[in-house]
Amino acid sequence: MDIVDVLQGHAARHPDTLAAKTDHETLTYGQLCARVAEVASGLGALGVAPGDRVALLLPESATWIVLALGCLWLGATFVPLSPDDPAARRAHVLETTAATLLVSGDRRALPEWPTTGPRIVEPATVLARAGAGAVHRTRDPARDAYIIFTSGTTGVPKGIRTPEASFRWAATSTALCLGLGPSTRALCVSPFHFDGSYGTAFATLVAGGAIVIPPREQLRFGKRFYRSVLEEGITHSG
């Protein structure tokens, strides 16, 4: 059993329970799992196979969560990239991981990247290919769920590989230690290219709670931040 299995269990028992909310959309657990299945199908149609690496260069959003979970569904490894990183670091990450695909919100924002690198697609392209490829759930506890890179302040950035089993146990253990549950409403503050944020995002989802993902610029203003906490009934943040 992996994280996707846990979320499918929530969807089967409580399909109409809120899973994720942004300024632009809300997803219940039923909708979240349906979208994840579509993304997995689209990734497969684009040639992604179990064991492949898929780089994600997107702002924090429900789409980011869905794509990461779609990779897990398919058995691929997601590789988070920071929109603020210089091109040299991004290129190093892509070369080191031998990423098959890069999902970015705006292909035009990447003119400095060589055409010989991974194929670059937008999230809408992945969804547009849904149904064009078979959706197979693959599970391998030892396979990498994601690869996160160190800051590189003491040398060349190094990729840290986290197996599927470790990812699930980290999320479930965090949920247990923090007392997360179905009534949890967690505000996602940390950027998703930093896996410290997964203790909020994925741990809350594993616990059956709801995550609220505000626009990044909203977090820069104290009044808007605290307004979100009050209006959304936030119980946890991180």
Short mmCIF file of N, CA, C and O in Angstrom, two decimals, residues 88-143:
data_model
loop_
_atom_site.label_atom_id
_atom_site.label_comp_id
_atom_site.label_asym_id
_atom_site.label_seq_id
_atom_site.Cartn_x
_atom_site.Cartn_y
_atom_site.Cartn_z
N ALA A 88 21.33 27.21 -14.48
CA ALA A 88 22.41 26.23 -14.34
C ALA A 88 22.03 25.13 -13.35
O ALA A 88 22.32 23.96 -13.56
N ARG A 89 21.39 25.53 -12.25
CA ARG A 89 20.98 24.51 -11.26
C ARG A 89 19.89 23.62 -11.83
O ARG A 89 19.91 22.40 -11.66
N ARG A 90 18.92 24.22 -12.51
CA ARG A 90 17.86 23.41 -13.12
C ARG A 90 18.45 22.41 -14.10
O ARG A 90 18.06 21.24 -14.12
N ALA A 91 19.37 22.88 -14.92
CA ALA A 91 19.99 22.01 -15.91
C ALA A 91 20.74 20.86 -15.22
O ALA A 91 20.72 19.72 -15.68
N HIS A 92 21.42 21.18 -14.11
CA HIS A 92 22.14 20.15 -13.35
C HIS A 92 21.18 19.09 -12.82
O HIS A 92 21.46 17.88 -12.90
N VAL A 93 20.04 19.52 -12.29
CA VAL A 93 19.06 18.59 -11.75
C VAL A 93 18.52 17.68 -12.85
O VAL A 93 18.42 16.45 -12.70
N LEU A 94 18.18 18.27 -13.99
CA LEU A 94 17.64 17.48 -15.10
C LEU A 94 18.66 16.49 -15.64
O LEU A 94 18.33 15.34 -15.94
N GLU A 95 19.90 16.94 -15.74
CA GLU A 95 20.95 16.05 -16.25
C GLU A 95 21.24 14.93 -15.27
O GLU A 95 21.37 13.76 -15.65
N THR A 96 21.31 15.26 -13.98
CA THR A 96 21.64 14.27 -12.96
C THR A 96 20.55 13.21 -12.84
O THR A 96 20.84 12.01 -12.67
N THR A 97 19.29 13.63 -12.92
CA THR A 97 18.18 12.68 -12.77
C THR A 97 17.79 12.01 -14.08
O THR A 97 17.01 11.05 -14.06
N ALA A 98 18.33 12.49 -15.19
CA ALA A 98 17.96 11.97 -16.51
C ALA A 98 16.43 12.00 -16.67
O ALA A 98 15.80 11.01 -17.09
N ALA A 99 15.84 13.16 -16.34
CA ALA A 99 14.38 13.29 -16.40
C ALA A 99 13.86 13.03 -17.81
O ALA A 99 14.42 13.51 -18.80
N THR A 100 12.79 12.26 -17.89
CA THR A 100 12.15 11.96 -19.17
C THR A 100 11.25 13.09 -19.63
O THR A 100 11.14 13.38 -20.82
N LEU A 101 10.61 13.74 -18.66
CA LEU A 101 9.61 14.76 -18.97
C LEU A 101 9.74 15.90 -17.98
O LEU A 101 10.05 15.68 -16.80
N LEU A 102 9.52 17.11 -18.45
CA LEU A 102 9.45 18.29 -17.60
C LEU A 102 8.07 18.90 -17.76
O LEU A 102 7.67 19.25 -18.87
N VAL A 103 7.33 19.03 -16.66
CA VAL A 103 6.01 19.65 -16.70
C VAL A 103 6.15 21.06 -16.15
O VAL A 103 6.53 21.25 -14.99
N SER A 104 5.87 22.03 -17.00
CA SER A 104 6.01 23.44 -16.62
C SER A 104 4.77 24.19 -17.07
O SER A 104 4.16 23.86 -18.09
N GLY A 105 4.41 25.21 -16.30
CA GLY A 105 3.21 25.97 -16.61
C GLY A 105 3.33 26.85 -17.83
O GLY A 105 2.32 27.24 -18.41
N ASP A 106 4.56 27.17 -18.23
CA ASP A 106 4.74 28.08 -19.35
C ASP A 106 6.01 27.72 -20.09
O ASP A 106 7.11 28.06 -19.66
N ARG A 107 5.87 27.05 -21.21
CA ARG A 107 7.03 26.63 -22.01
C ARG A 107 7.83 27.84 -22.48
O ARG A 107 9.06 27.78 -22.59
N ARG A 108 7.17 28.97 -22.70
CA ARG A 108 7.86 30.16 -23.21
C ARG A 108 8.81 30.75 -22.18
O ARG A 108 9.70 31.54 -22.53
N ALA A 109 8.63 30.39 -20.91
CA ALA A 109 9.48 30.93 -19.85
C ALA A 109 10.81 30.18 -19.76
O ALA A 109 11.64 30.51 -18.92
N LEU A 110 11.02 29.21 -20.64
CA LEU A 110 12.22 28.38 -20.56
C LEU A 110 13.05 28.43 -21.84
O LEU A 110 13.51 27.41 -22.33
N PRO A 111 13.27 29.61 -22.40
CA PRO A 111 13.99 29.66 -23.68
C PRO A 111 15.45 29.26 -23.56
O PRO A 111 16.08 28.90 -24.56
N GLU A 112 16.02 29.31 -22.34
CA GLU A 112 17.44 29.01 -22.19
C GLU A 112 17.72 27.52 -22.13
O GLU A 112 18.87 27.11 -22.07
N TRP A 113 16.68 26.69 -22.10
CA TRP A 113 16.91 25.26 -21.97
C TRP A 113 17.09 24.62 -23.34
O TRP A 113 16.31 24.91 -24.27
N PRO A 114 18.08 23.75 -23.50
CA PRO A 114 18.33 23.14 -24.81
C PRO A 114 17.22 22.19 -25.21
O PRO A 114 16.57 21.56 -24.37
N THR A 115 17.01 22.08 -26.50
CA THR A 115 15.97 21.19 -27.02
C THR A 115 16.36 19.72 -26.88
O THR A 115 15.52 18.85 -27.06
N THR A 116 17.63 19.46 -26.53
CA THR A 116 18.08 18.08 -26.38
C THR A 116 17.74 17.52 -25.00
O THR A 116 18.00 16.36 -24.72
N GLY A 117 17.20 18.35 -24.11
CA GLY A 117 16.84 17.90 -22.77
C GLY A 117 15.53 17.14 -22.78
O GLY A 117 15.05 16.69 -23.82
N PRO A 118 14.89 17.00 -21.62
CA PRO A 118 13.62 16.28 -21.55
C PRO A 118 12.52 17.02 -22.30
O PRO A 118 12.59 18.23 -22.50
N ARG A 119 11.54 16.27 -22.73
CA ARG A 119 10.39 16.88 -23.37
C ARG A 119 9.69 17.79 -22.39
O ARG A 119 9.50 17.44 -21.22
N ILE A 120 9.27 18.97 -22.82
CA ILE A 120 8.62 19.94 -21.95
C ILE A 120 7.15 20.06 -22.36
O ILE A 120 6.84 20.31 -23.52
N VAL A 121 6.26 19.86 -21.38
CA VAL A 121 4.83 19.97 -21.64
C VAL A 121 4.18 20.78 -20.54
O VAL A 121 4.73 20.93 -19.44
N GLU A 122 2.99 21.30 -20.81
CA GLU A 122 2.21 22.00 -19.81
C GLU A 122 1.24 21.01 -19.16
O GLU A 122 0.92 19.97 -19.75
N PRO A 123 0.77 21.32 -17.96
CA PRO A 123 -0.18 20.42 -17.29
C PRO A 123 -1.41 20.11 -18.15
O PRO A 123 -1.91 18.97 -18.14
N ALA A 124 -1.90 21.10 -18.90
CA ALA A 124 -3.07 20.88 -19.74
C ALA A 124 -2.80 19.82 -20.80
O ALA A 124 -3.71 19.07 -21.19
N THR A 125 -1.56 19.74 -21.26
CA THR A 125 -1.20 18.72 -22.26
C THR A 125 -1.29 17.33 -21.66
O THR A 125 -1.74 16.38 -22.31
N VAL A 126 -0.85 17.20 -20.41
CA VAL A 126 -0.93 15.91 -19.74
C VAL A 126 -2.39 15.47 -19.62
O VAL A 126 -2.74 14.33 -19.94
N LEU A 127 -3.25 16.37 -19.18
CA LEU A 127 -4.67 16.03 -19.04
C LEU A 127 -5.33 15.76 -20.39
O LEU A 127 -6.21 14.91 -20.49
N ALA A 128 -4.88 16.47 -21.42
CA ALA A 128 -5.47 16.27 -22.75
C ALA A 128 -5.20 14.87 -23.29
O ALA A 128 -5.95 14.37 -24.12
N ARG A 129 -4.10 14.26 -22.81
CA ARG A 129 -3.77 12.91 -23.28
C ARG A 129 -4.41 11.82 -22.42
O ARG A 129 -4.20 10.63 -22.69
N ALA A 130 -5.14 12.21 -21.40
CA ALA A 130 -5.79 11.22 -20.53
C ALA A 130 -6.73 10.35 -21.35
O ALA A 130 -7.46 10.83 -22.21
N GLY A 131 -6.69 9.06 -21.10
CA GLY A 131 -7.52 8.13 -21.84
C GLY A 131 -6.83 7.56 -23.06
O GLY A 131 -7.28 6.57 -23.63
N ALA A 132 -5.70 8.19 -23.44
CA ALA A 132 -4.97 7.71 -24.62
C ALA A 132 -4.02 6.58 -24.27
O ALA A 132 -3.50 5.89 -25.14
N GLY A 133 -3.77 6.38 -22.97
CA GLY A 133 -2.88 5.31 -22.54
C GLY A 133 -3.49 4.55 -21.38
O GLY A 133 -4.31 5.06 -20.63
N ALA A 134 -3.10 3.29 -21.26
CA ALA A 134 -3.61 2.46 -20.18
C ALA A 134 -3.11 2.97 -18.83
O ALA A 134 -1.98 3.43 -18.71
N VAL A 135 -3.97 2.89 -17.83
CA VAL A 135 -3.61 3.32 -16.49
C VAL A 135 -3.36 2.09 -15.64
O VAL A 135 -4.30 1.38 -15.28
N HIS A 136 -2.12 1.82 -15.34
CA HIS A 136 -1.76 0.67 -14.52
C HIS A 136 -1.21 1.16 -13.19
O HIS A 136 -0.30 1.98 -13.14
N ARG A 137 -1.80 0.67 -12.11
CA ARG A 137 -1.27 0.99 -10.79
C ARG A 137 -0.07 0.10 -10.54
O ARG A 137 -0.17 -1.12 -10.59
N THR A 138 1.07 0.70 -10.32
CA THR A 138 2.26 -0.08 -10.03
C THR A 138 2.76 0.28 -8.64
O THR A 138 2.76 1.45 -8.26
N ARG A 139 3.16 -0.73 -7.89
CA ARG A 139 3.62 -0.53 -6.53
C ARG A 139 4.96 -1.22 -6.34
O ARG A 139 5.10 -2.40 -6.64
N ASP A 140 5.90 -0.48 -5.83
CA ASP A 140 7.22 -1.03 -5.51
C ASP A 140 7.76 -0.21 -4.35
O ASP A 140 8.23 0.91 -4.55
N PRO A 141 7.68 -0.73 -3.12
CA PRO A 141 8.09 0.05 -1.95
C PRO A 141 9.52 0.58 -2.03
O PRO A 141 9.84 1.60 -1.42
N ALA A 142 10.37 -0.11 -2.80
CA ALA A 142 11.78 0.30 -2.88
C ALA A 142 12.04 1.33 -3.97
O ALA A 142 13.11 1.92 -4.03
N ARG A 143 11.05 1.56 -4.84
CA ARG A 143 11.25 2.49 -5.94
C ARG A 143 11.18 3.92 -5.41
O ARG A 143 10.45 4.22 -4.47
#
